[in-house]
Amino acid sequence: MSVRLRFAPSPTGYLHIGGARTALFSWMFVKRHGGQFILRIEDTDQKRFVEGAVEEIMASMRWLGLDWDEGPDIGGPYGPYVQTERAALYQEWANWLVDNGRAYKCFATAEELAEMRVELEAKGDRSGYDRRYRDMDAAQVAELEAQGKPYVIRYKMPLDGVTVVEDLIRGEVVFENSQFTDAVLMKSTGLPTYHLAHVVDDHFMEITHITRGDEWLSSAPLHFQLWQAFGWERPLYAHMPVILNPSGKGKLSKRTQSFQDGQWQVLVKVDEYEEQGYIPVAVNNFIANVGWSSGDDLEIFTPEEIIPRFDLADVNSAPTSLPYAKLDWINGQHIQQMDDVELAKALKPFLEAAGYEVNVEALLIVMPSMKVRLKRLTDAEEFLQFLFSDDAAIELTADQLVHNQLPADAARNGYEQALAFVQTTDTFDLDTISTTLMSIGESVTTTGKAGPFLGKLRLAMTGQNVSPPVFESMLALGRERTAARLKQVVGLFA
RNA sequence: GCCCUGUUCGUCUAGCGGCCCAGGACGCGGCCCUCUCAAGGCCGAAACACGAGUUCGAGUCUCGUACGGGGCACCA
């Protein structure tokens, strides 16, 4: 049977980095087995529904490259893929459970429940419900119903015995049934809780594998009970370990936006990674390394590269925090692997956002030397300032353009020669520029080494202490602008 | 409080009884290269939570302790 696995976010916010990891692992597993990846929206909590959240989540998944085969936007043979549109189905099966003695109607009001909670807690019981409607006789139930009293449907949890949860990641986990009270399956609003809805949906959507956060493990016995009560074949479950804050204290998923934790700027929404200049393949790489390892020493990879070796069973069951210290490095490694055009294209929106008018041709010249320098796409703004600023805007003094191996006279001589070269040369390409300037440099310094001259020349051309190498920088500026800047420099020595 | 679960360098991890006086990566320190900054190369410091067992032999199995995490909603 082919693998059918669903990713089922709630539209209560944006795609969280922890959710992205669950989605990535799920997606890779599906790809590995040539199955279908299904996107389903679990919106049964109308109180927490956030307008636009579904679109945001899908946009983030697309950005990461996690495409789905069936979903609310593209449909599919098992739709609809939004739970509120399937309400009748849940109602039908909740009633089936009642009719078959596996669930019952509970008429407890909010006040009644509040009282119960206080009483039970006094006894150290935090279940919040004492099962008072579990064994009410049929006539009484009918009467309350006839009075129009609102009710919920609760599952009749076995009072004793044990439920064994089988999990792909943790193996068998045994729970005492007496630990649980009778969970609500249908709310009084007529919508189901997650517990009922996911089981019904996963059955009718013919889901074979369920991946979800570890926070669900505690309610998994209820879910296993439901599969058994319905007599349906149960899919395989995999509970992903939670992601912790970098400090190791508390789970990250409680956070809804970036924050500072110790020395780390922690990004939690997927689109925050995009804004900060991280690229999708790097973000995937970053989260794939948390709770999972390639098994050998492979650290830098694309999702496609590791699909053949990915297995849910290899996911580590221990909770972990994201290694933020690695994020910039991973991103830099992937930037190095981009080709020039691709990188330039990725950089353009960031440079434009900084107010620069981007000349793609000039940008391409400097791409090879930028690749090894960029950690994030946002770094380009500072590095390439010289390329987009006015020639006249560079403010330097002669003092800054001399060196103890390059006294003022020699410096001036060198800059004049460079200017003459730029103005008269037939070919203005990287090769000619570098050989010519190299030899000028060697002839003017006291040690005969071009280094000090080239360093100062670079400063003169860019006005930046940190910048791309001088030859590429000049070529990117072009002949005109290079000459203009050199003239200014020579002028400083007058 | 009760239930579940986890614990290897600062961090992410490899390890599934002998191959481990524990390997990789980031970060950190040093050196080399070098027109700055990077990148790259080389070197270095740095860990099996603790205690009992089982075994010829334990990071690897068992139990306990400590600490961490998750759950105990008409939220997902």
Coordinates of C-alpha atoms (C1' of nucleotides) in Angstrom, one line a residue:
Chain A
M1 CA 0.0 0.0 0.0
S2 CA 1.3 3.4 -0.9
V3 CA 2.2 5.9 1.8
R4 CA -0.4 8.6 2.5
L5 CA 0.7 11.1 5.1
R6 CA -0.9 14.3 6.1
F7 CA 0.3 17.5 7.6
A8 CA -2.5 19.1 9.5
P9 CA -1.9 22.6 10.8
S10 CA -4.5 24.7 12.6
P11 CA -5.1 28.1 11.1
T12 CA -4.3 29.8 14.4
G13 CA -1.2 31.6 13.2
Y14 CA 1.7 31.2 10.9
L15 CA 4.0 28.3 10.1
H16 CA 6.2 27.8 13.1
I17 CA 9.7 26.5 12.7
G18 CA 8.8 23.5 14.7
G19 CA 5.8 22.8 12.5
A20 CA 8.1 23.3 9.5
R21 CA 10.4 20.6 10.8
T22 CA 7.5 18.2 11.2
A23 CA 6.3 19.1 7.7
L24 CA 9.9 18.6 6.3
F25 CA 10.3 15.2 7.9
S26 CA 6.9 14.2 6.8
W27 CA 7.5 15.4 3.2
M28 CA 10.8 13.6 3.0
F29 CA 9.3 10.4 4.3
V30 CA 6.6 10.6 1.7
K31 CA 9.1 11.3 -1.1
R32 CA 11.3 8.4 0.0
H33 CA 8.3 6.1 -0.4
G34 CA 6.8 7.6 -3.4
G35 CA 3.6 8.4 -1.6
Q36 CA 1.2 11.3 -1.3
F37 CA 1.6 14.3 1.0
I38 CA -1.7 15.7 2.1
L39 CA -2.4 19.1 3.5
R40 CA -5.4 19.3 5.8
I41 CA -6.6 22.3 7.7
E42 CA -7.8 21.5 11.2
D43 CA -10.0 24.5 12.0
T44 CA -12.5 23.0 14.4
D45 CA -11.6 25.6 17.0
Q46 CA -13.4 28.6 15.5
K47 CA -12.5 30.7 18.5
R48 CA -8.8 30.6 17.6
F49 CA -9.2 31.0 13.9
V50 CA -6.9 33.6 12.4
E51 CA -7.9 35.3 9.2
G52 CA -5.3 34.7 6.5
A53 CA -3.4 32.0 8.4
V54 CA -4.1 29.2 5.9
E55 CA -2.6 31.3 3.1
E56 CA 0.4 32.2 5.2
I57 CA 1.0 28.6 6.1
M58 CA 0.8 27.5 2.5
A59 CA 3.1 30.3 1.4
S60 CA 5.7 29.3 3.9
M61 CA 5.5 25.7 2.8
R62 CA 5.9 26.6 -0.8
W63 CA 8.8 28.8 0.1
L64 CA 10.5 25.8 1.7
G65 CA 9.6 23.7 -1.3
L66 CA 7.3 21.3 0.5
D67 CA 4.7 20.7 -2.1
W68 CA 1.5 18.7 -1.4
D69 CA -0.5 16.4 -3.6
E70 CA -3.8 17.1 -2.1
G71 CA -5.0 20.1 -0.1
P72 CA -7.6 22.8 0.3
D73 CA -6.3 24.8 -2.6
I74 CA -5.8 22.1 -5.1
G75 CA -8.4 19.6 -3.9
G76 CA -8.1 15.9 -4.4
P77 CA -10.1 12.7 -4.4
Y78 CA -10.6 12.7 -0.6
G79 CA -11.8 16.3 -0.1
P80 CA -12.8 18.6 1.3
Y81 CA -9.5 19.2 3.1
V82 CA -10.9 21.7 5.6
Q83 CA -12.5 20.2 8.7
T84 CA -15.3 22.6 9.2
E85 CA -16.5 21.6 5.7
R86 CA -16.8 18.0 6.9
A87 CA -18.9 18.6 10.0
A88 CA -21.7 16.2 9.0
L89 CA -19.2 13.3 8.8
Y90 CA -18.0 13.8 12.4
Q91 CA -21.6 14.1 13.7
E92 CA -22.5 10.9 12.0
W93 CA -19.7 8.9 13.5
A94 CA -20.0 10.4 16.9
N95 CA -23.6 9.2 16.9
W96 CA -22.5 5.9 15.7
L97 CA -20.3 5.6 18.8
V98 CA -23.2 6.6 21.0
D99 CA -25.5 4.1 19.3
N100 CA -22.9 1.4 19.9
G101 CA -22.4 2.2 23.5
R102 CA -18.9 3.5 23.1
A103 CA -19.7 7.1 23.8
Y104 CA -22.5 9.1 25.6
K105 CA -24.1 12.4 25.8
C106 CA -23.0 14.6 28.7
F107 CA -25.2 17.5 29.7
A108 CA -22.9 19.1 32.2
T109 CA -23.0 22.9 32.1
A110 CA -20.0 25.2 32.3
E111 CA -20.9 26.0 35.9
E112 CA -21.4 22.3 36.8
L113 CA -18.0 21.6 35.3
A114 CA -16.4 24.4 37.3
E115 CA -17.8 23.0 40.5
M116 CA -16.7 19.5 39.6
R117 CA -13.2 20.7 38.9
V118 CA -12.9 22.3 42.3
E119 CA -14.2 19.3 44.1
L120 CA -12.0 16.9 42.2
E121 CA -8.9 19.0 42.6
A122 CA -9.4 19.0 46.3
K123 CA -8.9 15.3 46.0
G124 CA -5.8 15.7 43.8
D125 CA -7.7 14.7 40.7
R126 CA -7.1 17.0 37.8
S127 CA -9.2 15.3 35.3
G128 CA -12.0 17.8 35.7
Y129 CA -14.8 15.4 35.1
D130 CA -16.4 12.8 37.3
R131 CA -18.3 10.8 34.7
R132 CA -21.7 11.7 36.2
Y133 CA -23.5 11.4 32.9
R134 CA -21.8 8.2 31.8
D135 CA -24.4 5.8 33.0
M136 CA -27.6 7.9 32.8
D137 CA -30.5 5.8 31.7
A138 CA -31.9 6.3 28.2
A139 CA -35.2 7.8 29.3
Q140 CA -33.5 10.5 31.3
V141 CA -31.2 11.3 28.4
A142 CA -34.2 11.5 26.1
E143 CA -35.9 13.9 28.4
L144 CA -33.0 16.2 28.8
E145 CA -32.6 16.2 25.1
A146 CA -36.3 16.9 24.6
Q147 CA -35.9 19.9 26.9
G148 CA -33.3 21.2 24.4
K149 CA -30.4 21.0 26.9
P150 CA -27.1 21.4 25.1
Y151 CA -24.7 18.4 25.4
V152 CA -21.4 17.2 24.4
I153 CA -20.5 13.6 23.4
R154 CA -17.8 12.0 25.5
Y155 CA -15.9 8.8 24.9
K156 CA -16.6 6.0 27.3
M157 CA -13.0 5.3 28.3
P158 CA -12.5 1.8 29.8
L159 CA -12.2 2.1 33.6
D160 CA -9.3 -0.3 33.9
G161 CA -6.8 -2.1 31.7
V162 CA -4.2 -0.7 29.6
T163 CA -3.8 0.9 26.2
V164 CA -0.6 0.3 24.3
V165 CA 0.5 3.1 22.0
E166 CA 2.7 2.0 19.2
D167 CA 4.9 4.8 18.0
L168 CA 7.5 4.7 15.1
I169 CA 9.9 6.8 17.1
R170 CA 9.5 5.6 20.7
G171 CA 8.3 2.1 20.3
E172 CA 5.5 0.9 22.6
V173 CA 4.3 3.2 25.3
V174 CA 1.9 1.8 27.9
F175 CA -0.8 3.8 29.5
E176 CA -3.2 2.9 32.3
N177 CA -6.8 3.5 31.2
S178 CA -7.7 4.6 34.7
Q179 CA -5.5 7.7 34.1
F180 CA -8.0 9.1 31.7
T181 CA -11.4 10.6 32.1
D182 CA -14.0 10.6 29.4
A183 CA -12.8 13.0 26.7
V184 CA -15.1 15.2 24.8
L185 CA -15.5 14.1 21.2
M186 CA -18.2 16.5 20.0
K187 CA -18.5 20.0 21.4
S188 CA -21.9 21.5 22.1
T189 CA -21.4 23.6 19.1
G190 CA -21.8 20.6 16.9
L191 CA -18.1 20.6 15.9
P192 CA -15.8 17.8 16.8
T193 CA -12.7 18.0 18.9
Y194 CA -9.4 17.2 17.3
H195 CA -9.5 13.7 18.8
L196 CA -12.5 12.6 16.9
A197 CA -11.9 14.7 13.8
H198 CA -8.5 13.4 13.0
V199 CA -9.4 9.8 13.4
V200 CA -12.5 10.1 11.2
D201 CA -10.6 12.1 8.6
D202 CA -7.5 9.9 8.6
H203 CA -9.7 6.9 8.1
F204 CA -11.8 8.3 5.2
M205 CA -8.7 9.9 3.7
E206 CA -7.0 6.6 3.8
I207 CA -4.0 8.0 5.7
T208 CA -1.3 5.5 6.4
H209 CA 1.1 7.6 8.6
I210 CA 0.5 10.3 11.1
T211 CA 3.3 12.6 12.2
R212 CA 2.7 15.2 14.9
G213 CA 4.3 16.9 17.8
D214 CA 5.2 15.0 21.0
E215 CA 2.6 16.9 22.9
W216 CA 0.1 14.6 21.4
L217 CA 1.6 11.4 22.9
S218 CA -0.4 11.8 26.1
S219 CA -3.7 11.7 24.2
A220 CA -2.7 9.0 21.8
P221 CA -4.3 6.3 24.0
L222 CA -7.7 8.0 23.4
H223 CA -7.0 8.0 19.7
F224 CA -6.0 4.3 19.7
Q225 CA -9.2 3.6 21.6
L226 CA -11.2 5.3 19.0
W227 CA -9.6 3.3 16.2
Q228 CA -10.4 0.2 18.0
A229 CA -14.0 1.3 18.8
F230 CA -14.7 2.1 15.2
G231 CA -13.0 -1.1 14.1
W232 CA -11.0 0.7 11.6
E233 CA -7.4 -0.1 10.6
R234 CA -5.1 2.2 12.4
P235 CA -2.4 4.2 10.6
L236 CA 1.1 4.3 12.0
Y237 CA 1.9 7.1 14.4
A238 CA 5.2 9.0 14.8
H239 CA 5.5 11.6 17.6
M240 CA 8.2 14.2 16.9
P241 CA 10.2 15.4 19.8
V242 CA 9.5 19.0 20.8
I243 CA 11.9 21.8 20.0
L244 CA 13.2 23.7 23.0
N245 CA 14.4 27.2 23.5
P246 CA 18.1 27.6 22.9
S247 CA 18.6 27.8 26.6
G248 CA 17.0 24.4 26.9
K249 CA 14.2 25.8 29.1
G250 CA 10.7 25.4 27.8
K251 CA 9.3 24.6 24.4
L252 CA 9.9 26.9 21.5
S253 CA 6.4 26.4 20.1
K254 CA 4.9 28.6 22.9
R255 CA 6.6 31.5 21.1
T256 CA 4.8 33.3 18.3
Q257 CA 7.6 35.5 17.0
S258 CA 11.3 36.1 17.2
F259 CA 12.9 36.8 20.5
Q260 CA 16.2 37.1 22.2
D261 CA 17.4 34.1 24.3
G262 CA 20.8 34.7 25.8
Q263 CA 23.1 35.5 23.0
W264 CA 20.8 34.2 20.3
Q265 CA 18.3 35.9 18.2
V266 CA 15.7 33.2 17.9
L267 CA 13.5 33.1 14.8
V268 CA 10.3 31.2 15.2
K269 CA 8.2 32.0 12.1
V270 CA 9.3 30.6 8.8
D271 CA 8.8 34.0 7.1
E272 CA 11.2 35.5 9.7
Y273 CA 13.9 33.3 8.3
E274 CA 13.1 34.6 4.8
E275 CA 13.2 38.2 6.0
Q276 CA 16.5 37.8 7.7
G277 CA 18.1 36.6 4.5
Y278 CA 18.1 32.8 4.9
I279 CA 17.5 30.7 1.9
P280 CA 15.0 27.8 1.8
V281 CA 17.5 25.0 1.2
A282 CA 19.5 26.2 4.2
V283 CA 16.5 26.5 6.5
N284 CA 15.6 22.9 5.5
N285 CA 19.2 21.8 6.2
F286 CA 19.1 23.6 9.5
I287 CA 16.0 21.9 10.8
A288 CA 16.7 18.5 9.3
N289 CA 19.8 18.3 11.6
V290 CA 17.7 18.6 14.7
G291 CA 16.6 15.3 16.0
W292 CA 17.9 13.6 13.0
S293 CA 21.3 12.9 11.5
S294 CA 22.4 11.6 8.2
G295 CA 24.3 8.8 10.1
D296 CA 27.6 9.6 8.6
D297 CA 29.4 13.0 8.7
L298 CA 27.3 14.7 6.1
E299 CA 26.4 18.2 7.5
I300 CA 25.5 20.2 4.4
F301 CA 22.9 18.8 2.2
T302 CA 19.7 19.5 0.3
P303 CA 16.5 17.7 1.2
E304 CA 16.6 15.8 -2.1
E305 CA 20.0 14.5 -1.2
I306 CA 18.9 12.9 2.0
I307 CA 15.5 11.6 1.0
P308 CA 16.9 8.2 0.2
R309 CA 18.3 7.8 3.7
F310 CA 15.5 9.4 5.6
D311 CA 13.4 7.4 8.0
L312 CA 11.0 8.4 10.7
A313 CA 12.3 5.6 12.8
D314 CA 15.7 7.3 13.0
V315 CA 14.3 10.5 14.5
N316 CA 15.7 11.0 17.9
S317 CA 13.2 10.9 20.7
A318 CA 14.9 13.4 23.0
P319 CA 13.7 17.0 23.0
T320 CA 16.3 19.4 21.6
S321 CA 16.9 23.1 20.9
L322 CA 17.8 24.5 17.5
P323 CA 21.5 25.0 17.0
Y324 CA 21.4 28.7 16.1
A325 CA 25.2 28.9 16.2
K326 CA 25.1 26.8 13.0
L327 CA 22.5 28.7 11.1
D328 CA 24.7 31.3 9.6
W329 CA 27.3 28.8 8.6
I330 CA 24.8 26.5 7.0
N331 CA 23.3 29.4 5.1
G332 CA 26.8 30.6 4.0
Q333 CA 27.6 27.1 2.8
H334 CA 24.5 26.9 0.6
I335 CA 25.1 30.4 -0.7
Q336 CA 28.5 29.3 -1.9
Q337 CA 26.8 26.6 -3.9
M338 CA 24.5 28.9 -5.7
D339 CA 25.4 30.0 -9.2
D340 CA 26.0 33.6 -9.9
V341 CA 22.7 34.4 -11.7
E342 CA 20.7 32.6 -9.0
L343 CA 22.5 34.5 -6.2
A344 CA 22.1 37.9 -7.9
K345 CA 18.4 37.2 -8.4
A346 CA 18.0 36.3 -4.7
L347 CA 20.0 39.4 -3.6
K348 CA 18.1 41.9 -5.8
P349 CA 15.0 42.3 -3.6
F350 CA 17.1 42.8 -0.5
L351 CA 19.3 45.5 -2.2
E352 CA 16.2 47.2 -3.5
A353 CA 14.7 47.2 -0.1
A354 CA 17.8 49.0 1.1
G355 CA 17.0 51.7 -1.5
Y356 CA 19.6 50.7 -4.0
E357 CA 19.0 50.9 -7.7
V358 CA 20.3 47.5 -8.8
N359 CA 22.4 47.1 -11.9
V360 CA 22.4 43.4 -12.5
E361 CA 25.4 43.3 -14.7
A362 CA 27.6 45.0 -12.1
L363 CA 26.1 42.7 -9.5
L364 CA 27.1 39.6 -11.5
I365 CA 30.7 40.7 -11.7
V366 CA 31.0 40.8 -7.9
M367 CA 29.0 37.5 -7.3
P368 CA 32.0 35.1 -7.2
S369 CA 33.7 37.1 -4.5
M370 CA 30.5 37.7 -2.6
K371 CA 29.6 34.1 -2.5
V372 CA 32.3 33.2 0.0
R373 CA 31.5 36.2 2.1
L374 CA 27.8 36.2 2.6
K375 CA 26.3 34.5 5.5
R376 CA 22.8 36.0 4.9
L377 CA 21.4 37.7 1.9
T378 CA 21.0 40.7 4.0
D379 CA 24.8 41.0 4.4
A380 CA 25.0 42.2 0.8
E381 CA 23.6 45.6 1.7
E382 CA 26.7 46.6 3.6
F383 CA 29.2 44.8 1.4
L384 CA 28.0 46.4 -1.8
Q385 CA 27.3 49.9 -0.5
F386 CA 30.2 51.3 -2.6
L387 CA 28.6 50.0 -5.8
F388 CA 25.4 51.8 -5.3
S389 CA 26.5 55.0 -3.6
D390 CA 27.6 58.3 -5.3
D391 CA 31.2 58.5 -6.4
A392 CA 31.5 61.8 -4.5
A393 CA 30.0 60.3 -1.4
I394 CA 33.2 58.6 -0.4
E395 CA 35.0 60.7 2.2
L396 CA 38.6 59.9 2.6
T397 CA 41.8 61.8 3.5
A398 CA 45.3 61.3 2.1
D399 CA 46.3 60.1 5.6
Q400 CA 44.1 57.1 5.2
L401 CA 45.5 56.2 1.8
V402 CA 49.2 55.9 2.8
H403 CA 50.8 53.0 4.6
N404 CA 54.2 52.6 6.2
Q405 CA 55.3 50.7 3.2
L406 CA 53.6 53.2 1.0
P407 CA 54.6 56.8 1.8
A408 CA 52.7 59.7 0.4
D409 CA 54.8 60.3 -2.7
A410 CA 54.7 56.6 -3.7
A411 CA 51.0 56.4 -3.0
R412 CA 50.3 59.4 -5.2
N413 CA 52.5 57.9 -7.9
G414 CA 50.6 54.7 -7.7
Y415 CA 47.2 56.2 -7.8
E416 CA 48.2 58.4 -10.8
Q417 CA 49.5 55.3 -12.7
A418 CA 46.3 53.5 -11.9
L419 CA 44.3 56.4 -13.2
A420 CA 46.4 56.6 -16.4
F421 CA 45.8 52.9 -16.9
V422 CA 42.1 53.1 -16.5
Q423 CA 41.8 56.0 -18.8
T424 CA 44.0 54.6 -21.6
T425 CA 43.6 50.9 -21.5
D426 CA 42.1 49.1 -24.4
T427 CA 40.8 46.2 -22.4
F428 CA 39.1 46.7 -19.0
D429 CA 38.7 43.2 -17.8
L430 CA 39.6 41.4 -14.6
D431 CA 42.7 39.9 -16.0
T432 CA 44.2 43.1 -17.3
I433 CA 43.2 45.1 -14.2
S434 CA 44.8 42.6 -11.9
T435 CA 48.1 42.2 -13.7
T436 CA 48.5 45.9 -14.3
L437 CA 47.7 47.0 -10.8
M438 CA 49.7 44.2 -9.3
S439 CA 52.8 45.5 -11.1
I440 CA 52.1 49.1 -10.3
G441 CA 51.8 48.0 -6.7
E442 CA 55.0 46.2 -6.7
S443 CA 56.8 49.2 -8.2
V444 CA 55.6 51.7 -5.7
T445 CA 55.9 50.1 -2.3
T446 CA 59.1 50.1 -0.3
T447 CA 59.1 46.3 0.0
G448 CA 58.3 45.6 -3.6
K449 CA 55.1 43.8 -2.6
A450 CA 51.8 44.9 -4.0
G451 CA 49.8 44.2 -0.9
P452 CA 49.9 47.5 0.9
F453 CA 49.1 49.4 -2.3
L454 CA 46.2 47.2 -3.3
G455 CA 44.8 47.4 0.2
K456 CA 44.8 51.1 0.2
L457 CA 43.5 51.2 -3.4
R458 CA 40.6 49.0 -2.3
L459 CA 39.8 51.5 0.4
A460 CA 40.0 54.3 -2.0
M461 CA 37.7 52.6 -4.5
T462 CA 35.1 51.4 -2.0
G463 CA 35.4 53.7 1.0
Q464 CA 34.8 50.6 3.0
N465 CA 37.1 48.9 5.5
V466 CA 35.4 45.6 4.5
S467 CA 34.5 45.1 0.9
P468 CA 34.9 42.7 -2.0
P469 CA 38.5 42.5 -3.4
V470 CA 39.7 45.6 -5.3
F471 CA 39.9 44.2 -8.8
E472 CA 36.3 42.9 -8.9
S473 CA 35.2 46.1 -7.2
M474 CA 36.7 48.2 -9.9
L475 CA 35.4 46.1 -12.7
A476 CA 31.9 46.2 -11.2
L477 CA 32.1 50.0 -10.8
G478 CA 33.1 50.3 -14.5
R479 CA 35.7 52.4 -16.1
E480 CA 34.0 55.7 -15.8
R481 CA 33.2 55.5 -12.1
T482 CA 36.6 54.0 -11.3
A483 CA 38.4 56.8 -13.1
A484 CA 36.2 59.4 -11.3
R485 CA 37.0 57.9 -7.9
L486 CA 40.8 57.7 -8.8
K487 CA 40.8 61.4 -9.8
Q488 CA 39.3 62.3 -6.5
V489 CA 42.0 60.3 -4.7
V490 CA 44.8 61.8 -6.7
G491 CA 43.3 65.2 -5.8
L492 CA 43.7 64.5 -2.2
F493 CA 47.5 64.5 -2.6
A494 CA 47.7 67.8 -4.4
Chain B
rG1 C1' -0.1 16.1 42.5
rC2 C1' -0.6 12.1 38.7
rC3 C1' 0.8 9.9 33.9
rC4 C1' 4.3 9.7 29.9
rU5 C1' 9.2 10.7 28.3
rG6 C1' 14.2 12.0 27.9
rU7 C1' 19.7 12.8 29.7
rU8 C1' 27.2 11.9 25.1
rC9 C1' 31.9 18.2 24.3
rG10 C1' 29.1 25.3 25.3
rU11 C1' 25.5 23.7 21.1
rC12 C1' 23.6 20.0 17.2
rU13 C1' 24.9 15.1 17.0
rA14 C1' 27.6 9.7 15.7
rG15 C1' 27.5 5.5 18.8
rC16 C1' 22.4 0.4 18.7
rG17 C1' 28.0 -4.9 24.5
rG18 C1' 34.2 -5.4 22.7
rC19 C1' 36.0 -1.4 16.5
rC20 C1' 35.5 4.3 21.9
rC21 C1' 41.5 6.3 27.1
rA22 C1' 34.2 8.2 22.5
rG23 C1' 33.9 10.2 16.1
rG24 C1' 31.9 14.6 13.2
rA25 C1' 29.9 19.6 12.8
rC26 C1' 29.1 24.7 14.6
rG27 C1' 31.2 28.0 17.9
rC28 C1' 35.9 29.1 20.4
rG29 C1' 41.7 29.6 20.5
rG30 C1' 46.3 29.2 17.5
rC31 C1' 49.0 28.8 12.8
rC32 C1' 49.1 29.0 7.3
rC33 C1' 47.2 31.7 3.0
rU34 C1' 46.0 36.8 2.2
rC35 C1' 44.6 43.9 -0.7
rU36 C1' 40.2 44.1 4.0
rC37 C1' 36.6 40.7 5.4
rA38 C1' 35.5 36.0 4.2
rA39 C1' 36.4 31.3 2.2
rG40 C1' 40.0 27.3 2.4
rG41 C1' 43.9 24.2 4.9
rC42 C1' 46.3 22.5 9.4
rC43 C1' 46.5 22.1 14.9
rG44 C1' 44.1 22.6 19.8
rA45 C1' 40.9 22.9 24.3
rA46 C1' 36.1 20.5 25.1
rA47 C1' 31.4 15.3 26.7
rC48 C1' 29.2 9.5 28.1
rA49 C1' 24.2 13.3 34.7
rC50 C1' 25.0 10.3 39.3
rG51 C1' 24.7 5.5 41.9
rA52 C1' 23.9 0.4 42.0
rG53 C1' 23.4 -4.0 39.3
rU54 C1' 23.8 -7.8 34.7
rU55 C1' 28.2 -9.3 31.9
rC56 C1' 34.8 -11.9 30.9
rG57 C1' 33.6 -6.8 29.2
rA58 C1' 28.7 -1.0 29.5
rG59 C1' 28.3 5.3 26.5
rU60 C1' 25.6 1.0 24.7
rC61 C1' 21.2 -3.6 28.9
rU62 C1' 18.3 -3.3 34.0
rC63 C1' 16.9 -0.6 38.3
rG64 C1' 17.1 3.7 41.4
rU65 C1' 18.3 9.0 42.2
rA66 C1' 18.9 13.8 40.2
rC67 C1' 17.7 17.1 36.6
rG68 C1' 15.0 18.4 31.9
rG69 C1' 10.7 18.1 28.6
rG70 C1' 5.5 16.9 27.4
rG71 C1' 0.5 16.0 29.0
rC72 C1' -3.7 16.0 32.5
rA73 C1' -9.6 21.9 28.2
rC74 C1' -16.4 21.8 24.9
rC75 C1' -7.3 24.2 22.2
rA76 C1' -5.1 22.0 18.5

